[in-house]
mmCIF file of C-alpha atoms in Angstrom:
data_model
loop_
_atom_site.group_PDB
_atom_site.id
_atom_site.type_symbol
_atom_site.label_atom_id
_atom_site.label_comp_id
_atom_site.label_asym_id
_atom_site.label_seq_id
_atom_site.Cartn_x
_atom_site.Cartn_y
_atom_site.Cartn_z
ATOM 1 C CA MET A 1 -19.857 -11.537 7.102
ATOM 2 C CA SER A 2 -18.269 -14.578 8.672
ATOM 3 C CA LYS A 3 -14.680 -15.206 8.793
ATOM 4 C CA VAL A 4 -11.902 -17.505 8.036
ATOM 5 C CA SER A 5 -9.626 -18.662 10.462
ATOM 6 C CA LEU A 6 -6.240 -17.781 9.555
ATOM 7 C CA GLU A 7 -4.249 -20.773 11.830
ATOM 8 C CA GLY A 8 -2.509 -22.938 9.595
ATOM 9 C CA GLN A 9 -2.734 -20.161 6.242
ATOM 10 C CA VAL A 10 0.136 -19.099 4.679
ATOM 11 C CA ALA A 11 -0.059 -15.316 3.633
ATOM 12 C CA VAL A 12 2.551 -13.382 1.351
ATOM 13 C CA VAL A 13 3.030 -10.129 2.336
ATOM 14 C CA THR A 14 4.998 -7.481 0.055
ATOM 15 C CA GLY A 15 6.849 -4.665 1.254
ATOM 16 C CA ALA A 16 6.983 -6.203 4.961
ATOM 17 C CA ALA A 17 10.095 -4.746 5.853
ATOM 18 C CA ARG A 18 8.545 -1.722 8.100
ATOM 19 C CA GLY A 19 5.316 -0.182 8.118
ATOM 20 C CA VAL A 20 1.826 -1.699 7.668
ATOM 21 C CA GLY A 21 3.588 -4.673 5.958
ATOM 22 C CA GLU A 22 5.875 -5.441 8.876
ATOM 23 C CA LEU A 23 2.977 -5.131 11.645
ATOM 24 C CA LEU A 24 0.779 -6.822 9.450
ATOM 25 C CA ALA A 25 2.924 -9.806 9.206
ATOM 26 C CA ARG A 26 3.186 -9.964 13.146
ATOM 27 C CA LYS A 27 -0.623 -9.694 13.496
ATOM 28 C CA LEU A 28 -1.209 -12.399 10.917
ATOM 29 C CA SER A 29 1.392 -14.389 12.728
ATOM 30 C CA ALA A 30 0.279 -14.385 15.930
ATOM 31 C CA ARG A 31 -3.271 -15.689 14.283
ATOM 32 C CA GLY A 32 -1.834 -18.593 13.755
ATOM 33 C CA ALA A 33 -0.898 -18.121 9.569
ATOM 34 C CA LYS A 34 2.518 -18.964 8.269
ATOM 35 C CA VAL A 35 4.340 -15.683 6.709
ATOM 36 C CA ALA A 36 6.276 -15.336 3.775
ATOM 37 C CA LEU A 37 8.109 -11.780 3.892
ATOM 38 C CA LEU A 38 8.681 -9.845 0.767
ATOM 39 C CA GLY A 39 10.874 -6.700 0.191
ATOM 40 C CA LEU A 40 14.162 -4.709 -0.730
ATOM 41 C CA GLU A 41 15.550 -4.994 2.927
ATOM 42 C CA PRO A 42 16.666 -8.520 3.270
ATOM 43 C CA ASP A 43 18.561 -7.404 6.490
ATOM 44 C CA GLU A 44 15.187 -5.873 8.131
ATOM 45 C CA LEU A 45 13.045 -8.570 6.551
ATOM 46 C CA LYS A 46 15.569 -11.504 8.512
ATOM 47 C CA GLN A 47 15.036 -9.692 11.621
ATOM 48 C CA VAL A 48 10.939 -9.237 10.970
ATOM 49 C CA SER A 49 10.768 -12.871 10.735
ATOM 50 C CA ALA A 50 12.887 -13.495 13.334
ATOM 51 C CA ARG A 51 10.500 -11.550 15.794
ATOM 52 C CA LEU A 52 7.256 -13.449 14.344
ATOM 53 C CA PRO A 53 5.724 -15.807 16.800
ATOM 54 C CA GLY A 54 5.040 -18.493 14.342
ATOM 55 C CA GLU A 55 6.133 -20.304 11.177
ATOM 56 C CA SER A 56 7.679 -17.257 8.798
ATOM 57 C CA ASP A 57 10.842 -17.082 5.862
ATOM 58 C CA HIS A 58 11.599 -14.083 3.933
ATOM 59 C CA TRP A 59 12.758 -13.340 0.233
ATOM 60 C CA HIS A 60 14.895 -10.273 -1.038
ATOM 61 C CA VAL A 61 13.021 -9.049 -4.463
ATOM 62 C CA ASP A 62 12.047 -6.345 -6.072
ATOM 63 C CA VAL A 63 8.217 -6.586 -7.022
ATOM 64 C CA THR A 64 8.882 -4.733 -10.251
ATOM 65 C CA ASP A 65 10.724 -7.683 -11.758
ATOM 66 C CA HIS A 66 8.136 -10.341 -12.965
ATOM 67 C CA GLU A 67 10.705 -12.995 -13.559
ATOM 68 C CA ALA A 68 12.046 -12.809 -10.132
ATOM 69 C CA MET A 69 8.590 -12.628 -8.585
ATOM 70 C CA ALA A 70 7.512 -15.857 -10.433
ATOM 71 C CA ARG A 71 10.344 -17.854 -9.016
ATOM 72 C CA VAL A 72 9.776 -16.723 -5.553
ATOM 73 C CA ALA A 73 6.148 -17.340 -5.776
ATOM 74 C CA GLN A 74 6.898 -21.158 -6.810
ATOM 75 C CA GLN A 75 9.932 -21.052 -3.691
ATOM 76 C CA VAL A 76 7.283 -20.002 -1.095
ATOM 77 C CA LYS A 77 4.762 -23.107 -2.421
ATOM 78 C CA GLU A 78 7.694 -25.230 -2.131
ATOM 79 C CA ARG A 79 8.350 -23.841 1.512
ATOM 80 C CA PHE A 80 4.694 -23.819 2.719
ATOM 81 C CA GLY A 81 2.976 -26.284 0.342
ATOM 82 C CA LYS A 82 0.835 -23.565 -0.666
ATOM 83 C CA VAL A 83 -0.461 -19.831 -0.705
ATOM 84 C CA ASP A 84 -3.901 -18.751 0.781
ATOM 85 C CA ILE A 85 -3.387 -14.910 1.118
ATOM 86 C CA VAL A 86 -1.550 -12.349 -0.485
ATOM 87 C CA VAL A 87 -1.306 -8.859 0.190
ATOM 88 C CA ALA A 88 -0.031 -6.486 -2.240
ATOM 89 C CA ASN A 89 1.288 -3.842 0.101
ATOM 90 C CA ALA A 90 4.747 -2.516 -1.371
ATOM 91 C CA GLY A 91 4.640 1.041 -2.103
ATOM 92 C CA VAL A 92 6.881 4.432 -2.328
ATOM 93 C CA ALA A 93 5.900 8.005 -2.624
ATOM 94 C CA SER A 94 6.956 11.254 -4.040
ATOM 95 C CA GLY A 95 5.479 14.709 -3.783
ATOM 96 C CA GLY A 96 5.829 17.908 -4.976
ATOM 97 C CA PRO A 97 5.033 19.845 -8.616
ATOM 98 C CA PHE A 98 4.398 17.537 -11.476
ATOM 99 C CA THR A 99 6.238 20.103 -13.667
ATOM 100 C CA ASP A 100 9.641 20.218 -11.496
ATOM 101 C CA SER A 101 9.304 16.548 -10.444
ATOM 102 C CA ASP A 102 12.096 14.179 -10.993
ATOM 103 C CA PRO A 103 11.075 12.383 -14.046
ATOM 104 C CA VAL A 104 13.069 9.094 -12.431
ATOM 105 C CA ALA A 105 11.307 9.377 -9.253
ATOM 106 C CA TRP A 106 7.933 10.064 -10.629
ATOM 107 C CA ARG A 107 8.198 7.097 -12.680
ATOM 108 C CA ARG A 108 9.127 4.611 -9.945
ATOM 109 C CA VAL A 109 6.331 5.486 -7.894
ATOM 110 C CA ILE A 110 4.068 4.112 -10.696
ATOM 111 C CA GLU A 111 6.774 1.400 -11.394
ATOM 112 C CA VAL A 112 6.569 -0.241 -7.758
ATOM 113 C CA ASN A 113 2.970 0.977 -6.428
ATOM 114 C CA LEU A 114 1.243 -0.230 -9.862
ATOM 115 C CA ILE A 115 3.236 -2.246 -11.990
ATOM 116 C CA GLY A 116 4.592 -3.856 -8.759
ATOM 117 C CA SER A 117 1.110 -4.771 -7.918
ATOM 118 C CA ALA A 118 0.102 -5.927 -11.112
ATOM 119 C CA VAL A 119 3.322 -8.485 -11.007
ATOM 120 C CA THR A 120 2.803 -9.622 -7.777
ATOM 121 C CA GLY A 121 -0.748 -10.714 -8.799
ATOM 122 C CA ARG A 122 0.327 -12.130 -12.078
ATOM 123 C CA ALA A 123 3.097 -14.586 -9.864
ATOM 124 C CA PHE A 124 0.576 -15.283 -7.139
ATOM 125 C CA LEU A 125 -2.481 -15.610 -8.987
ATOM 126 C CA PRO A 126 -1.987 -19.251 -9.847
ATOM 127 C CA VAL A 127 -1.371 -20.584 -6.587
ATOM 128 C CA LEU A 128 -4.308 -18.558 -5.128
ATOM 129 C CA MET A 129 -6.300 -20.620 -7.581
ATOM 130 C CA GLU A 130 -5.172 -23.622 -6.256
ATOM 131 C CA SER A 131 -6.123 -22.621 -2.678
ATOM 132 C CA ARG A 132 -8.974 -20.702 -3.368
ATOM 133 C CA GLY A 133 -7.656 -17.839 -1.743
ATOM 134 C CA TYR A 134 -7.713 -14.087 -1.468
ATOM 135 C CA LEU A 135 -5.587 -11.423 -2.646
ATOM 136 C CA LEU A 136 -5.766 -7.990 -0.902
ATOM 137 C CA GLN A 137 -4.567 -4.888 -2.979
ATOM 138 C CA ILE A 138 -3.454 -1.989 -0.377
ATOM 139 C CA ALA A 139 -4.694 1.316 -2.471
ATOM 140 C CA SER A 140 -4.889 4.666 -0.552
ATOM 141 C CA LEU A 141 -7.162 7.672 0.640
ATOM 142 C CA ALA A 142 -5.512 9.003 -2.708
ATOM 143 C CA ALA A 143 -7.558 6.382 -4.965
ATOM 144 C CA LEU A 144 -10.486 8.675 -3.953
ATOM 145 C CA THR A 145 -9.445 12.303 -3.949
ATOM 146 C CA PRO A 146 -6.762 13.156 -6.372
ATOM 147 C CA ALA A 147 -5.087 15.830 -4.562
ATOM 148 C CA PRO A 148 -2.226 18.846 -5.645
ATOM 149 C CA MET A 149 1.425 17.937 -5.072
ATOM 150 C CA MET A 150 0.858 14.125 -5.072
ATOM 151 C CA SER A 151 0.267 13.170 -8.860
ATOM 152 C CA ALA A 152 2.379 9.975 -9.395
ATOM 153 C CA TYR A 153 0.941 8.475 -5.810
ATOM 154 C CA CYS A 154 -2.521 9.522 -6.813
ATOM 155 C CA ALA A 155 -2.471 7.997 -10.397
ATOM 156 C CA SER A 156 -0.564 4.994 -8.840
ATOM 157 C CA LYS A 157 -3.308 4.161 -6.101
ATOM 158 C CA SER A 158 -6.169 5.021 -8.416
ATOM 159 C CA GLY A 159 -4.489 2.654 -10.913
ATOM 160 C CA VAL A 160 -4.406 -0.157 -8.498
ATOM 161 C CA GLU A 161 -7.734 0.191 -7.479
ATOM 162 C CA ALA A 162 -9.131 -0.468 -11.031
ATOM 163 C CA TYR A 163 -6.808 -2.969 -11.580
ATOM 164 C CA ALA A 164 -7.921 -4.739 -8.843
ATOM 165 C CA HIS A 165 -11.711 -4.603 -9.592
ATOM 166 C CA SER A 166 -11.259 -5.507 -12.901
ATOM 167 C CA LEU A 167 -8.856 -8.685 -11.392
ATOM 168 C CA ARG A 168 -12.337 -9.665 -8.978
ATOM 169 C CA ALA A 169 -14.557 -9.973 -11.966
ATOM 170 C CA GLU A 170 -12.008 -12.015 -13.312
ATOM 171 C CA VAL A 171 -11.124 -14.561 -11.014
ATOM 172 C CA GLY A 172 -14.072 -14.921 -9.094
ATOM 173 C CA TYR A 173 -15.477 -17.422 -10.850
ATOM 174 C CA LYS A 174 -12.258 -19.432 -10.095
ATOM 175 C CA GLY A 175 -12.719 -19.043 -5.994
ATOM 176 C CA VAL A 176 -10.139 -16.331 -5.768
ATOM 177 C CA LYS A 177 -11.559 -13.018 -3.666
ATOM 178 C CA VAL A 178 -9.795 -9.557 -4.257
ATOM 179 C CA GLY A 179 -10.326 -6.938 -1.859
ATOM 180 C CA VAL A 180 -8.746 -3.076 -2.050
ATOM 181 C CA GLY A 181 -7.856 -2.103 0.983
ATOM 182 C CA TYR A 182 -7.941 1.973 1.757
ATOM 183 C CA LEU A 183 -5.566 3.770 4.473
ATOM 184 C CA SER A 184 -5.945 7.536 5.156
ATOM 185 C CA TRP A 185 -2.563 9.055 6.527
ATOM 186 C CA THR A 186 -1.230 6.288 8.855
ATOM 187 C CA ASP A 187 1.877 6.542 10.852
ATOM 188 C CA THR A 188 4.425 4.718 9.159
ATOM 189 C CA ASP A 189 7.637 5.715 7.713
ATOM 190 C CA MET A 190 6.907 7.058 4.310
ATOM 191 C CA VAL A 191 4.142 9.490 5.839
ATOM 192 C CA ARG A 192 6.742 10.749 8.372
ATOM 193 C CA GLY A 193 9.524 11.097 5.613
ATOM 194 C CA ALA A 194 6.611 13.387 3.024
ATOM 195 C CA ASP A 195 6.057 15.037 6.864
ATOM 196 C CA SER A 196 9.960 16.344 6.858
ATOM 197 C CA ASP A 197 9.104 18.124 4.099
ATOM 198 C CA ASP A 198 7.622 21.746 5.836
ATOM 199 C CA VAL A 199 5.878 22.923 2.853
ATOM 200 C CA MET A 200 3.938 19.152 2.248
ATOM 201 C CA ARG A 201 3.344 18.654 6.136
ATOM 202 C CA GLU A 202 1.373 22.396 6.307
ATOM 203 C CA LEU A 203 -0.382 21.684 2.774
ATOM 204 C CA ARG A 204 -1.692 18.475 4.522
ATOM 205 C CA GLN A 205 -2.590 20.061 7.694
ATOM 206 C CA ARG A 206 -5.085 22.505 5.869
ATOM 207 C CA LEU A 207 -6.757 19.647 4.546
ATOM 208 C CA PRO A 208 -10.449 19.352 6.073
ATOM 209 C CA TRP A 209 -11.537 16.798 8.668
ATOM 210 C CA PRO A 210 -10.958 14.139 8.936
ATOM 211 C CA SER A 211 -8.640 13.790 6.349
ATOM 212 C CA ASN A 212 -5.913 15.982 8.023
ATOM 213 C CA LYS A 213 -4.827 13.425 10.916
ATOM 214 C CA THR A 214 -2.338 11.154 11.022
ATOM 215 C CA TYR A 215 -3.577 7.978 12.353
ATOM 216 C CA PRO A 216 -2.075 5.432 14.558
ATOM 217 C CA LEU A 217 -0.857 2.414 12.869
ATOM 218 C CA ASP A 218 -1.941 -0.532 15.290
ATOM 219 C CA PRO A 219 -5.914 0.102 15.018
ATOM 220 C CA ALA A 220 -5.655 0.626 11.279
ATOM 221 C CA VAL A 221 -4.047 -2.624 10.460
ATOM 222 C CA ASP A 222 -6.611 -4.095 13.093
ATOM 223 C CA ARG A 223 -8.776 -3.320 10.576
ATOM 224 C CA ILE A 224 -6.760 -4.913 7.548
ATOM 225 C CA VAL A 225 -6.868 -8.123 9.366
ATOM 226 C CA VAL A 226 -10.332 -8.445 10.061
ATOM 227 C CA GLY A 227 -10.759 -7.586 6.315
ATOM 228 C CA ILE A 228 -8.735 -10.491 5.438
ATOM 229 C CA GLU A 229 -10.304 -12.802 7.834
ATOM 230 C CA ARG A 230 -13.777 -12.252 6.077
ATOM 231 C CA ARG A 231 -11.961 -11.695 2.431
ATOM 232 C CA SER A 232 -13.856 -8.400 2.312
ATOM 233 C CA ALA A 233 -13.979 -6.926 -1.319
ATOM 234 C CA HIS A 234 -13.303 -3.656 0.449
ATOM 235 C CA VAL A 235 -11.153 -2.867 3.666
ATOM 236 C CA TYR A 236 -11.243 0.492 5.375
ATOM 237 C CA ALA A 237 -8.224 1.137 7.794
ATOM 238 C CA GLN A 238 -9.764 4.089 9.160
ATOM 239 C CA TRP A 239 -13.747 4.186 10.232
ATOM 240 C CA TRP A 240 -14.686 7.318 8.064
ATOM 241 C CA LEU A 241 -13.016 5.896 4.793
ATOM 242 C CA ARG A 242 -16.147 4.112 3.922
ATOM 243 C CA GLY A 243 -18.212 7.225 3.635
ATOM 244 C CA MET A 244 -15.671 8.734 1.358
ATOM 245 C CA GLN A 245 -16.863 6.116 -1.688
ATOM 246 C CA SER A 246 -20.220 7.731 -1.862
ATOM 247 C CA LEU A 247 -18.375 11.426 -2.145
ATOM 248 C CA ARG A 248 -15.844 10.526 -4.640
ATOM 249 C CA GLY A 249 -17.740 11.870 -7.683
ATOM 250 C CA TYR A 250 -17.935 15.253 -6.431
ATOM 251 C CA LEU A 251 -14.083 15.598 -5.192
ATOM 252 C CA PRO A 252 -12.431 16.625 -8.307
ATOM 253 C CA GLY A 253 -14.214 19.536 -8.693
ATOM 254 C CA ILE A 254 -14.027 20.479 -5.035
ATOM 255 C CA ILE A 255 -10.049 19.742 -4.869
ATOM 256 C CA ALA A 256 -9.463 21.445 -7.935
ATOM 257 C CA THR A 257 -11.221 24.439 -6.826
ATOM 258 C CA VAL A 258 -9.642 24.369 -3.238
ATOM 259 C CA GLY A 259 -6.604 23.561 -4.304
ATOM 260 C CA GLN A 260 -5.686 25.959 -6.648
ATOM 261 C CA ARG A 261 -6.109 28.476 -3.934
ATOM 262 C CA GLU A 262 -3.539 27.021 -1.865
ATOM 263 C CA MET A 263 -1.398 26.145 -4.634
ATOM 264 C CA ARG A 264 -1.378 29.783 -4.928
ATOM 265 C CA ARG A 265 -0.562 30.511 -1.395
ATOM 266 C CA PHE A 266 2.280 28.063 -1.193
ATOM 267 C CA GLU A 267 3.759 29.349 -4.891
ATOM 268 C CA PRO A 268 6.425 31.383 -3.334
ATOM 269 C CA ARG A 269 7.732 28.122 -1.476
ATOM 270 C CA LEU A 270 7.264 25.362 -3.715
ATOM 271 C CA GLY A 271 10.937 25.069 -4.464
ATOM 272 C CA GLU A 272 11.960 23.975 -1.281
ATOM 273 C CA VAL A 273 10.189 20.395 -1.852
ATOM 274 C CA SER A 274 12.125 17.574 -1.918
ATOM 275 C CA ARG A 275 11.796 15.591 -5.422
ATOM 276 C CA GLY A 276 12.460 12.199 -4.371
ATOM 277 C CA LEU A 277 11.056 9.081 -2.869
ATOM 278 C CA VAL A 278 10.355 9.954 0.765
ATOM 279 C CA GLY A 279 11.095 7.942 4.085
ATOM 280 C CA ALA A 280 12.912 5.213 4.466
ATOM 281 C CA GLY A 281 11.161 2.968 2.463
ATOM 282 C CA GLY A 282 12.018 5.045 -0.410
ATOM 283 C CA ALA A 283 15.943 5.366 0.589
ATOM 284 C CA ALA A 284 15.617 1.703 0.386
ATOM 285 C CA ASP A 285 14.106 1.598 -3.003
ATOM 286 C CA ASP A 286 17.055 4.540 -4.319
ATOM 287 C CA ALA A 287 19.499 1.992 -2.727
ATOM 288 C CA ALA A 288 18.555 -1.056 -4.175
ATOM 289 C CA ARG A 289 18.542 0.156 -7.338
ATOM 290 C CA ARG A 290 21.551 1.903 -7.481
ATOM 291 C CA GLY A 291 23.454 -1.006 -6.125
#
């Protein structure tokens, strides 16, 4: 598939203060793109912007706020003249048994990951139609493989996958391409935050290879960049995720059977699992809502 040069392209990245978003912004900038950084951590966004080799700017915004996101979309266009690429990357996570989960944290995962992605699309699609651009929705292995103790995250990522597939048919004839990015466990603050919980870490280690590994961030983001250059419909941050597509119809039954065994094994320790949002990004989201 042919690649589109990123030189002079304007790329918007949500959740750009850290992790996938921060490194993606750096790699897009290094390839000549002008980058708009969006997120909840203004100081961190400012620092990321200052480190980028090319032209950039940053906006402090909650992706679930449709009025604020619409204003930011207009401001980004005014700042750079156009928008060619939007990466809906912002996300949070929580873990633990659904019946004992914190309802506020559970709901927030859905709001940020699913509703926030739709708000991002709604805000930026008009300018993407002008440029005949590309929207990349970041999903997850969790969209392909439902897992116990991750009900909010799996529901949100399955939702954004379906939303993006629906959107592709709606806007394709207007020249906008839509892709879905899939990542397995990748070395980010979110994954490290989840792994700080002993039960969640041990449960993950008992997953079958290769889904039980934590993968380095750099090559994963390199694959995402290539997907953006190719305007790909599907972008796989780890090589083996492509093969999961052909197996996904069988996975719910398999996981239900195996998952029951693992839940029975860990039941005496389930009370130890943290109920809130995980990692530094989760802490930033909590702080923003309290402040």
